[in-house]
Coordinates of N, CA, C and O and ligand atoms in Angstrom, one line a residue:
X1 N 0.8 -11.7 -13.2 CA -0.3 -12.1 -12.3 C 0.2 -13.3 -11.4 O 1.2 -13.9 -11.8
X2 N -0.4 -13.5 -10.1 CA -0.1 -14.5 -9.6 C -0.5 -15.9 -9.8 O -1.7 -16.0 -10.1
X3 N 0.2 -17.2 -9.8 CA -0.9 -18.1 -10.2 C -0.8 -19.1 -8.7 O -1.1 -20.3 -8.8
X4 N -0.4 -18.5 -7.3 CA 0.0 -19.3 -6.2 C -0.4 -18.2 -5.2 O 0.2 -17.1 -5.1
X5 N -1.5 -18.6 -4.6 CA -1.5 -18.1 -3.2 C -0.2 -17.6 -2.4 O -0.1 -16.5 -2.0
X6 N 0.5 -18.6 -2.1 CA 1.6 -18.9 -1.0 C 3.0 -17.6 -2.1 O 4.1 -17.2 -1.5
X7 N 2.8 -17.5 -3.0 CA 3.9 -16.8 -3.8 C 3.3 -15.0 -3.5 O 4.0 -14.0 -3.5
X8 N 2.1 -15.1 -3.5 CA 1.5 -13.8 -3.3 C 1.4 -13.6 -1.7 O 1.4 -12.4 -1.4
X9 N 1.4 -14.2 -0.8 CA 1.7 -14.0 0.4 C 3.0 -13.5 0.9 O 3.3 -12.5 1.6
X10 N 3.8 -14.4 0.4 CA 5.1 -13.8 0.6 C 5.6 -12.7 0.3 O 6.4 -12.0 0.9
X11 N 4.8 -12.4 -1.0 CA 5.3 -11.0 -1.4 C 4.7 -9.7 -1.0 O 5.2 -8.6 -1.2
X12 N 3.5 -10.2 -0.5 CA 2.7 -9.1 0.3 C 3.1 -8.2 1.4 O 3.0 -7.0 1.5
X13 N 3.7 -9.7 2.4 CA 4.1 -9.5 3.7 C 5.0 -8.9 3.7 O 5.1 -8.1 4.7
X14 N 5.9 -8.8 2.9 CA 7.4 -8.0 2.6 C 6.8 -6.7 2.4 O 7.1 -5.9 3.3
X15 N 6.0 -6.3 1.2 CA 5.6 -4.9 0.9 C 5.1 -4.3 1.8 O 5.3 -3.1 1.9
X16 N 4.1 -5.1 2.7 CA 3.2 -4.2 3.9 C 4.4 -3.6 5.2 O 4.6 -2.6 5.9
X17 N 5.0 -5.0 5.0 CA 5.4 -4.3 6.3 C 6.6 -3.2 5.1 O 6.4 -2.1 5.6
X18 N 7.2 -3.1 4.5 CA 7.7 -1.5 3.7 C 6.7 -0.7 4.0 O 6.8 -0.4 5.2
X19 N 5.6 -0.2 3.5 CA 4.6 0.2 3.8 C 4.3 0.4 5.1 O 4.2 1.6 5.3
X20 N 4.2 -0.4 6.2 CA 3.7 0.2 7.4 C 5.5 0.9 8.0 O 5.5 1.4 9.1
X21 N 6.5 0.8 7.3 CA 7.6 1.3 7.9 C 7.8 2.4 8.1 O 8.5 2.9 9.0
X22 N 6.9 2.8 6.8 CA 7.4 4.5 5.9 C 5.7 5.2 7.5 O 5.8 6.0 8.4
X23 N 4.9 4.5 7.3 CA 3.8 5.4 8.0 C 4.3 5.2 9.2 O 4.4 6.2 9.8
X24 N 4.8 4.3 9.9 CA 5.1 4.7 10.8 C 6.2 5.9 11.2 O 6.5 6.2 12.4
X25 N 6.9 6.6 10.1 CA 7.5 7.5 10.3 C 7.0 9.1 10.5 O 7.5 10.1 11.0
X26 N 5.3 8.7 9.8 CA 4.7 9.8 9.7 C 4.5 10.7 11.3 O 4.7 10.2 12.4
X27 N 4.0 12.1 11.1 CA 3.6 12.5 12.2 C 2.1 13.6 12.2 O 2.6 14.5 11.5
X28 N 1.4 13.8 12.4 CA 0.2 14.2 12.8 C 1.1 15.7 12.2 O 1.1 15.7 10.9
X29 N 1.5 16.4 12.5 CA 1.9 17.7 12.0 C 2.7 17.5 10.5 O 2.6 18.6 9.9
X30 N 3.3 16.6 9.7 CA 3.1 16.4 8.0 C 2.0 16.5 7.3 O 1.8 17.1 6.2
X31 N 1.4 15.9 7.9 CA 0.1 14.9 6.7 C -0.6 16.0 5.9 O -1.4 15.7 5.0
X32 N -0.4 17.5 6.2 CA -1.1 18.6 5.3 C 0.0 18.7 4.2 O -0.1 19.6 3.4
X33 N 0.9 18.0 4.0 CA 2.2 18.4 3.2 C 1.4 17.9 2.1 O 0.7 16.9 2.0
X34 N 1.8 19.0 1.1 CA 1.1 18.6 -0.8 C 2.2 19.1 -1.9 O 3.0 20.0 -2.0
X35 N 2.1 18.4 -2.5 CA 2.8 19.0 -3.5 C 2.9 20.3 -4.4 O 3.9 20.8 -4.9
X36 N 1.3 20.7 -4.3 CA 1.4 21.5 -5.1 C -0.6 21.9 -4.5 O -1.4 21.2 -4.0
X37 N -0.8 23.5 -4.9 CA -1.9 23.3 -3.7 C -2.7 23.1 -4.1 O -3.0 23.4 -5.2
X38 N -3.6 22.4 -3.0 CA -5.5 22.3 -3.7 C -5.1 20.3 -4.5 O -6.0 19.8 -5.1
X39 N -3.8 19.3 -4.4 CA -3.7 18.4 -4.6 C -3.8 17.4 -3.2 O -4.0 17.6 -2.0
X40 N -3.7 16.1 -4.1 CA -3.4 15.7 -2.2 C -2.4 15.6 -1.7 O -1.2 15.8 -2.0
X41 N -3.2 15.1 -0.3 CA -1.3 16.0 1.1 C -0.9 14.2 1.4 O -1.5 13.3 1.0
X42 N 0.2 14.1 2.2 CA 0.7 13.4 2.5 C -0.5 12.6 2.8 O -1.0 11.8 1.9
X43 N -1.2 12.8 4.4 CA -2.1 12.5 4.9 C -3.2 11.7 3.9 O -3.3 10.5 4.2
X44 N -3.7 12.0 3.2 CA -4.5 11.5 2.0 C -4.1 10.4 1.2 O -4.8 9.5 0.8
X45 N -2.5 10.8 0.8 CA -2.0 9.1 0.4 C -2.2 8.1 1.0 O -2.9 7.1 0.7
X46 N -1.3 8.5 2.5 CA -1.4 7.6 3.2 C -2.6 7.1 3.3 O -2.7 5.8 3.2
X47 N -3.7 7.8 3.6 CA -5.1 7.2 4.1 C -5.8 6.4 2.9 O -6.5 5.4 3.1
X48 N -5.4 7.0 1.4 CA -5.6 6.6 0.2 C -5.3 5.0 0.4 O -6.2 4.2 0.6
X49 N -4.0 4.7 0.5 CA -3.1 3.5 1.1 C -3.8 2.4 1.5 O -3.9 1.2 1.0
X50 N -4.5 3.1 2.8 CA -5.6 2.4 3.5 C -6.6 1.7 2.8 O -6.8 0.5 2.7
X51 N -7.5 2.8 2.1 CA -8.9 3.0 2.1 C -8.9 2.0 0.9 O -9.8 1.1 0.9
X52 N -8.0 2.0 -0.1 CA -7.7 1.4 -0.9 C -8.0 -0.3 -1.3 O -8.9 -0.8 -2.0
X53 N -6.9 -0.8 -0.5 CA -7.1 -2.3 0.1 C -8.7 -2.7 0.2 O -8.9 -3.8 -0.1
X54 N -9.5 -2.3 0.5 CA -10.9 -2.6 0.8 C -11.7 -2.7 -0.3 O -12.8 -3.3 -0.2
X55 N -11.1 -2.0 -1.7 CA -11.5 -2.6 -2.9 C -11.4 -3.2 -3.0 O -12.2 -3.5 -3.8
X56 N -10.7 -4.1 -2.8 CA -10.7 -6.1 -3.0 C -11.8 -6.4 -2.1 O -11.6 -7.3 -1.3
X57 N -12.9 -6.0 -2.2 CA -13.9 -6.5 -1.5 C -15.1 -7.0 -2.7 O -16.0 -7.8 -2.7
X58 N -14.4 -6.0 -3.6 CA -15.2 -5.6 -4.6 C -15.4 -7.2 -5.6 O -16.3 -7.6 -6.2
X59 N -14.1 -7.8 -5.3 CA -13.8 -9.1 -6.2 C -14.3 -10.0 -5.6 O -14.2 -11.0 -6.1
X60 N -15.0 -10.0 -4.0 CA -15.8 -11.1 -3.6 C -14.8 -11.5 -2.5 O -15.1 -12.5 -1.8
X61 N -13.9 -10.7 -2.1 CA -13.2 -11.3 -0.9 C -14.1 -10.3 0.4 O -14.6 -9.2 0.2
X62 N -14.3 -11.1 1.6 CA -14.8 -10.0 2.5 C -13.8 -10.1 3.9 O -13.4 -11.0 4.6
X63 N -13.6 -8.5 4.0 CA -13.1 -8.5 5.3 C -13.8 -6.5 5.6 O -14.5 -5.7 5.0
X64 N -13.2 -6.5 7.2 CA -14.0 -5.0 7.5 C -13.7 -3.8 6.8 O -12.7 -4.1 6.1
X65 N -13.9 -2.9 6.6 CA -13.6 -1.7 6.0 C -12.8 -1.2 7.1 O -12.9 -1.6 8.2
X66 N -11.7 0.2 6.6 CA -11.4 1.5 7.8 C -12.4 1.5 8.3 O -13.5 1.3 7.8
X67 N -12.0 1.9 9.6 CA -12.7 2.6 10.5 C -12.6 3.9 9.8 O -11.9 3.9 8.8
X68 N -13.4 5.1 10.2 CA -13.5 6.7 9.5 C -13.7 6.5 7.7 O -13.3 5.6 7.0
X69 N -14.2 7.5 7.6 CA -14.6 7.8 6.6 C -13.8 7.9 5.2 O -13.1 6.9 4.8
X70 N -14.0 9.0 4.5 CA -13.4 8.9 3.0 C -11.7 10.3 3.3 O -10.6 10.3 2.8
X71 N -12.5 11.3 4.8 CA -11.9 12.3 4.4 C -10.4 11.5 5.4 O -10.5 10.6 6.2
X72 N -9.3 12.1 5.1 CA -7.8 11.5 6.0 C -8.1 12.1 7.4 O -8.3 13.3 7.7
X73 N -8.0 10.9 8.6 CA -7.9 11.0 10.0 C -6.5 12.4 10.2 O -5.5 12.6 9.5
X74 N -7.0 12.8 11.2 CA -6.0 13.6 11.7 C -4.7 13.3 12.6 O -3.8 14.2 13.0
X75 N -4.7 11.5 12.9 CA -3.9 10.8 13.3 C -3.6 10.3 12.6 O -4.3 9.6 11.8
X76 N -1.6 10.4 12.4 CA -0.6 9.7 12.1 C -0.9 8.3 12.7 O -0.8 7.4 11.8
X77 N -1.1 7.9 13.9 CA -0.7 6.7 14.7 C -2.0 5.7 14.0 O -2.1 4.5 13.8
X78 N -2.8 6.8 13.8 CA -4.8 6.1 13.6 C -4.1 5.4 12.3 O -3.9 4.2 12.1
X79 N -3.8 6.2 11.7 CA -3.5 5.7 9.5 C -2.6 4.4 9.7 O -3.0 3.4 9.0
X80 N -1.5 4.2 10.4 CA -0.5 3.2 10.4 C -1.2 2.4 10.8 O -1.5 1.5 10.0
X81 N -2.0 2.5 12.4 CA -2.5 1.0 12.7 C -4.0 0.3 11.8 O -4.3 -0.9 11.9
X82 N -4.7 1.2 10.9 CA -5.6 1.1 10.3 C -5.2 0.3 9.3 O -5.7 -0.8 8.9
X83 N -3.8 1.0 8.5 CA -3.2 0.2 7.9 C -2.3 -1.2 8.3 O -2.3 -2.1 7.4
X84 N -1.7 -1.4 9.3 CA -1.6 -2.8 9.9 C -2.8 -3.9 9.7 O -2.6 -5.1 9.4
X85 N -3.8 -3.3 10.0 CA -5.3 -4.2 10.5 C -5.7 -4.6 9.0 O -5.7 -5.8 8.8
X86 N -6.0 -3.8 8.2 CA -6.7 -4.3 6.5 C -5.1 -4.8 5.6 O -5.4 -5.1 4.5
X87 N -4.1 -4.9 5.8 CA -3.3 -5.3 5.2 C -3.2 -6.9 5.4 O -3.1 -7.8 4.6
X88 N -3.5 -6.9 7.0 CA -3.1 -8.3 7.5 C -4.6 -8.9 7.4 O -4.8 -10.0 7.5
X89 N -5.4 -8.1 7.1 CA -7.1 -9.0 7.0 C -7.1 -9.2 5.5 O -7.8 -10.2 5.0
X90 N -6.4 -8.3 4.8 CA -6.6 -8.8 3.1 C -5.7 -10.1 2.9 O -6.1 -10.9 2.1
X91 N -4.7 -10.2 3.4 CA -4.2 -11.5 3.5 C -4.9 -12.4 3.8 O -5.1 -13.4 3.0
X92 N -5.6 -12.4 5.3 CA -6.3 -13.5 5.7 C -7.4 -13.7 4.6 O -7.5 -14.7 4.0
X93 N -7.8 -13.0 4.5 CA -8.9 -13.1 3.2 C -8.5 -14.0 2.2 O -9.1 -15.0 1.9
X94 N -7.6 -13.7 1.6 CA -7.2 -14.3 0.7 C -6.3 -15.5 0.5 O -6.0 -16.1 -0.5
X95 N -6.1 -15.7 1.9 CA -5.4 -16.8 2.2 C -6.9 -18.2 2.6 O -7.0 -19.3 2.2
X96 N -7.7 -17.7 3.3 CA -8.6 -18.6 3.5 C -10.0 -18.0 2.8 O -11.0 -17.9 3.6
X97 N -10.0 -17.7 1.8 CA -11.4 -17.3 1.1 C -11.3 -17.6 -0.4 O -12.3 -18.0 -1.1
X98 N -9.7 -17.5 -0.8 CA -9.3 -18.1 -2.6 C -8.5 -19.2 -2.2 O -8.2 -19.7 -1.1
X99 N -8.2 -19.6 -3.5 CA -7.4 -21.0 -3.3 C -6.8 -20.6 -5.0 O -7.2 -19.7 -5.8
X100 N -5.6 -21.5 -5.1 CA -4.8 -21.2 -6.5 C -5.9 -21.1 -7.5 O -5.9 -19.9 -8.0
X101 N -6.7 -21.7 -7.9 CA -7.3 -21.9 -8.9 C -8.5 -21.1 -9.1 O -9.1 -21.0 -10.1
X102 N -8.9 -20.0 -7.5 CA -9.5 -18.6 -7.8 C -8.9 -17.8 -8.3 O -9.5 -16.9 -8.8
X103 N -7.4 -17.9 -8.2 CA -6.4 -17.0 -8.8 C -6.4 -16.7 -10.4 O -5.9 -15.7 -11.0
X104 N -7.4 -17.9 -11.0 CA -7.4 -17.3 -12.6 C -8.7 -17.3 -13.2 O -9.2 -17.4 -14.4
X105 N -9.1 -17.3 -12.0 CA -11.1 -16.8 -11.8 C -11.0 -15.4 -12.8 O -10.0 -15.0 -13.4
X106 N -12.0 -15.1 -12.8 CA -12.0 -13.4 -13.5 C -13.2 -12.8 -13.0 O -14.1 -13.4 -12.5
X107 N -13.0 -11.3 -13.1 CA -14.6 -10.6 -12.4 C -14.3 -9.5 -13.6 O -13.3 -9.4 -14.3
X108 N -15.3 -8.6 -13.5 CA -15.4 -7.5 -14.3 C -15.3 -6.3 -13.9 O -16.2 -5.6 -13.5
X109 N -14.4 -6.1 -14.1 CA -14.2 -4.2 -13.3 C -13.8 -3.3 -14.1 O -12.8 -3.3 -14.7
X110 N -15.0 -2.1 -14.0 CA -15.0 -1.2 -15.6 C -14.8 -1.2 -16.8 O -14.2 -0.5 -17.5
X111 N -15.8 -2.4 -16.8 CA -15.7 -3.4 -18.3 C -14.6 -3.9 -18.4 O -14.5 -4.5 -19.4
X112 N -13.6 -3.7 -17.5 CA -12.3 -4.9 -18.2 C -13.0 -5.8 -17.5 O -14.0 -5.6 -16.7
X113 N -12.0 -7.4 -18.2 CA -11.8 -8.8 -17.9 C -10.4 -8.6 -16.5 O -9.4 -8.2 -16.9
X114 N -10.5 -8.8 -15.5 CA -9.2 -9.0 -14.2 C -9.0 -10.6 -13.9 O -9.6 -11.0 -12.9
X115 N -8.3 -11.4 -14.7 CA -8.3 -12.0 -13.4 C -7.6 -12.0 -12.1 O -6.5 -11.5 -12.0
X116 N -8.5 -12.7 -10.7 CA -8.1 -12.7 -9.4 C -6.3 -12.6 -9.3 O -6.0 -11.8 -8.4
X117 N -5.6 -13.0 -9.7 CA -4.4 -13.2 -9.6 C -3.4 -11.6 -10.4 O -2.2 -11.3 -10.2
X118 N -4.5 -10.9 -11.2 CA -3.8 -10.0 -11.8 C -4.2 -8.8 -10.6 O -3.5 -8.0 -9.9
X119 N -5.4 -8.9 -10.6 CA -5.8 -7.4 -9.3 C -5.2 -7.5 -8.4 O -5.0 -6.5 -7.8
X120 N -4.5 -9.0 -7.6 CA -3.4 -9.0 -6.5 C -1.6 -8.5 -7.0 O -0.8 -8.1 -6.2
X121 N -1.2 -8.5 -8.4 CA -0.3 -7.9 -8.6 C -0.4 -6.4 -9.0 O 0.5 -5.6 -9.0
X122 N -1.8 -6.1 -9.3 CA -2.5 -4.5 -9.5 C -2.5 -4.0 -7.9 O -2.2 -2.9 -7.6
X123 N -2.7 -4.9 -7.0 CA -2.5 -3.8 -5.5 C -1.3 -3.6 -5.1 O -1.0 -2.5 -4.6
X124 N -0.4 -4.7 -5.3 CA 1.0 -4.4 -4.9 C 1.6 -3.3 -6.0 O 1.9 -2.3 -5.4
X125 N 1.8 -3.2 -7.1 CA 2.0 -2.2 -7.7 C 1.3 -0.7 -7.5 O 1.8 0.4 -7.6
X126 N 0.0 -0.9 -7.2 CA -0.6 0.3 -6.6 C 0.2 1.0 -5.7 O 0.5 2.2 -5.9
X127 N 0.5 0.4 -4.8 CA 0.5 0.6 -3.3 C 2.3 1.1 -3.7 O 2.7 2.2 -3.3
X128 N 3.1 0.2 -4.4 CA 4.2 1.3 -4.6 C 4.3 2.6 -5.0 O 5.0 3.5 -4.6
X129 N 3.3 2.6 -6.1 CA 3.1 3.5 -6.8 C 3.2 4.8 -6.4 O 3.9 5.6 -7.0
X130 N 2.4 5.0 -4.8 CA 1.8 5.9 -4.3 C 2.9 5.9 -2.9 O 3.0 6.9 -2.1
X131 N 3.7 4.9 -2.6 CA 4.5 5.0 -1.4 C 5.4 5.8 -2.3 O 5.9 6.7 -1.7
X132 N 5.8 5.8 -3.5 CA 6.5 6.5 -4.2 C 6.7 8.0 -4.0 O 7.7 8.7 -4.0
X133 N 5.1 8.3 -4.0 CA 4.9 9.5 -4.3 C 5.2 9.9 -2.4 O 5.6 11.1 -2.1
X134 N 5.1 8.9 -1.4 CA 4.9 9.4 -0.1 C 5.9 10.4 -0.2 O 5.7 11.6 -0.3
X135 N 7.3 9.6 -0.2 CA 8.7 9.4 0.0 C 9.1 11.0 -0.3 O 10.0 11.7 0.3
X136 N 8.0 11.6 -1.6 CA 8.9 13.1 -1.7 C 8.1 13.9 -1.3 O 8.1 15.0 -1.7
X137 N 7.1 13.5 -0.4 CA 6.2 14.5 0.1 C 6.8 14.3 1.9 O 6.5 14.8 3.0
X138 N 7.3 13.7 1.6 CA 8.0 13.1 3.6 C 9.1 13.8 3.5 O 9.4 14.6 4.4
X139 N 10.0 13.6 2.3 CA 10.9 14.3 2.6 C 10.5 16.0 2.1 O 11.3 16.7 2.8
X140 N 9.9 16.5 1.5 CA 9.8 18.2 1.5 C 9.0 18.4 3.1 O 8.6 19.5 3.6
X141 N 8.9 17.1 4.0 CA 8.2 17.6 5.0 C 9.3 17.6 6.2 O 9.0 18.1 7.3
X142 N 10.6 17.1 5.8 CA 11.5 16.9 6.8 C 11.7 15.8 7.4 O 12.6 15.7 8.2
X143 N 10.6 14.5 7.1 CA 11.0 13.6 7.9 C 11.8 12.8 7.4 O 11.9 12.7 6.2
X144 N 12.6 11.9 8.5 CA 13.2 11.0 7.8 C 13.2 9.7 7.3 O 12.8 8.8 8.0
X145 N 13.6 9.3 5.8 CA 12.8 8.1 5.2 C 13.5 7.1 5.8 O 14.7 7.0 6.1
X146 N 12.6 6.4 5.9 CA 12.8 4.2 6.3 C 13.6 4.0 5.2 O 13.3 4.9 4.4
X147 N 14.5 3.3 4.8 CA 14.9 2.4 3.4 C 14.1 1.8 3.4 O 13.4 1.5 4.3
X148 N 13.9 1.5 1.9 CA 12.8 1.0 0.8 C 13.3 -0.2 0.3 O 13.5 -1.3 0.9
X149 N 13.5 -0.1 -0.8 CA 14.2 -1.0 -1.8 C 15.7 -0.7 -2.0 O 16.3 -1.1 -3.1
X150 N 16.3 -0.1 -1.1 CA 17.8 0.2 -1.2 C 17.9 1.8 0.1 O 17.0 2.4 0.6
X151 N 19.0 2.0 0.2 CA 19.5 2.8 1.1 C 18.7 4.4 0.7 O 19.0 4.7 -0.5
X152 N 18.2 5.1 1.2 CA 18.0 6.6 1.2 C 19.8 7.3 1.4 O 20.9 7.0 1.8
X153 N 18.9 8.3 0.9 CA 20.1 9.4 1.0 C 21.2 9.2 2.6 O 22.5 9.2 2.8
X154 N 20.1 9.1 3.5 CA 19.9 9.7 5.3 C 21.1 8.8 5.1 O 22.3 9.3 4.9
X155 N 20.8 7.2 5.0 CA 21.3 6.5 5.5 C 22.8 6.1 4.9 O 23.7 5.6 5.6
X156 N 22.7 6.5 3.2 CA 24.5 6.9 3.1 C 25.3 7.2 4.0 O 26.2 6.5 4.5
X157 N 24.9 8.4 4.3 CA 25.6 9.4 5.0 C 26.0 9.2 6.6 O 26.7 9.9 7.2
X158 N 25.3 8.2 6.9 CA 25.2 7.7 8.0 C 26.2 6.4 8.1 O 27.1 6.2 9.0
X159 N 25.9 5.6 7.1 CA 27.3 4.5 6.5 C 28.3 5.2 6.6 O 29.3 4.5 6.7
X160 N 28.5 6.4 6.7 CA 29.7 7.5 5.9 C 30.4 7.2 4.8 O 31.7 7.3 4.6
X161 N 29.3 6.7 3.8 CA 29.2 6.2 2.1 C 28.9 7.6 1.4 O 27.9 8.2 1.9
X162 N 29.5 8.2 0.5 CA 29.1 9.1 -0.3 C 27.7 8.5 -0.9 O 27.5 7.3 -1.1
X163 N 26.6 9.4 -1.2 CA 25.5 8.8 -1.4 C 25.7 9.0 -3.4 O 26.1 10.0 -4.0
X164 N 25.3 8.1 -3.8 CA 25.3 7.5 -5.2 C 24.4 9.0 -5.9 O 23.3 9.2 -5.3
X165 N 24.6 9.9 -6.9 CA 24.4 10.7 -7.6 C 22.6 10.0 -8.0 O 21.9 10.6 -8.8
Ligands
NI1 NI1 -4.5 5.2 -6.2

């Protein structure tokens, strides 16, 4: 859990912008990509991604919701900047709405006990969670991955580094 605003900012800002790297790769002709059929498609994570972040509204922070609804926009360009806008407003939120010592506040969410400081290390693990899942739905779609937390295959090959087994 976090017990420092300024420690959870830092680490935010690093993940979003990972996060808005990978969507910005996306394209309006992927986003139907699924794994497996009748699951969800690319498009849906991503938007998932989005829609997501706005549950922290739920713990008493307020900022706007997405624009559009529950179902995924049909724009690549819409999901990235939607996600730019509630990434950087959940920050602000939380940067001038908590202070350290809301960080070990607690609220009740589906009968657990959270404290504030743990549901902010619960979104950043979320949000990898599911960029995880982007990554092999981007690549069965052909596009090419951003580096993450270390070099992609693409970008071996591109080093003209044999890429690591
Ligand atoms: Ni989820």
């Amino acid at each position: 859990m976090f017990i420092r605003i300024e420690d959870f900012a830092a680490e935010w800002t690093g993940e979003a912008e990972l996060t808005a790297s990978m969507l910005d790769v996306l394209t309006d002709d992927c986003l139907g990509q699924e794994v497996i059929e009748g699951r969800r498609t690319l498009g849906q994570i991503a938007w998932h991604l989005v829609r997501s972040l706005h549950f922290m509204t739920t713990l008493g922070l307020k900022f706007d919701a997405p624009s559009g609804g529950e179902e995924a926009p049909a724009s690549a360009v819409h999901i990235a900047s939607e996600y730019r806008r509630i990434s950087s407003d959940l920050l602000y939120a939380v940067r001038t709405q908590w202070n350290d010592e809301t960080l070990r506040e607690s609220v009740m969410i589906y009968e657990e006990t959270w404290p504030n400081g743990s549901s902010l290390r619960y979104t950043i693990m979320h949000q990898a969670h599911h960029r995880g899942q982007m990554t092999v739905l981007m690549r069965q779609a052909g596009l090419q991955l951003p580096d993450v937390y270390g070099p992609t295959y693409d970008s071996w090959i591109e080093k003209g580094i044999a890429p690591l087994i």
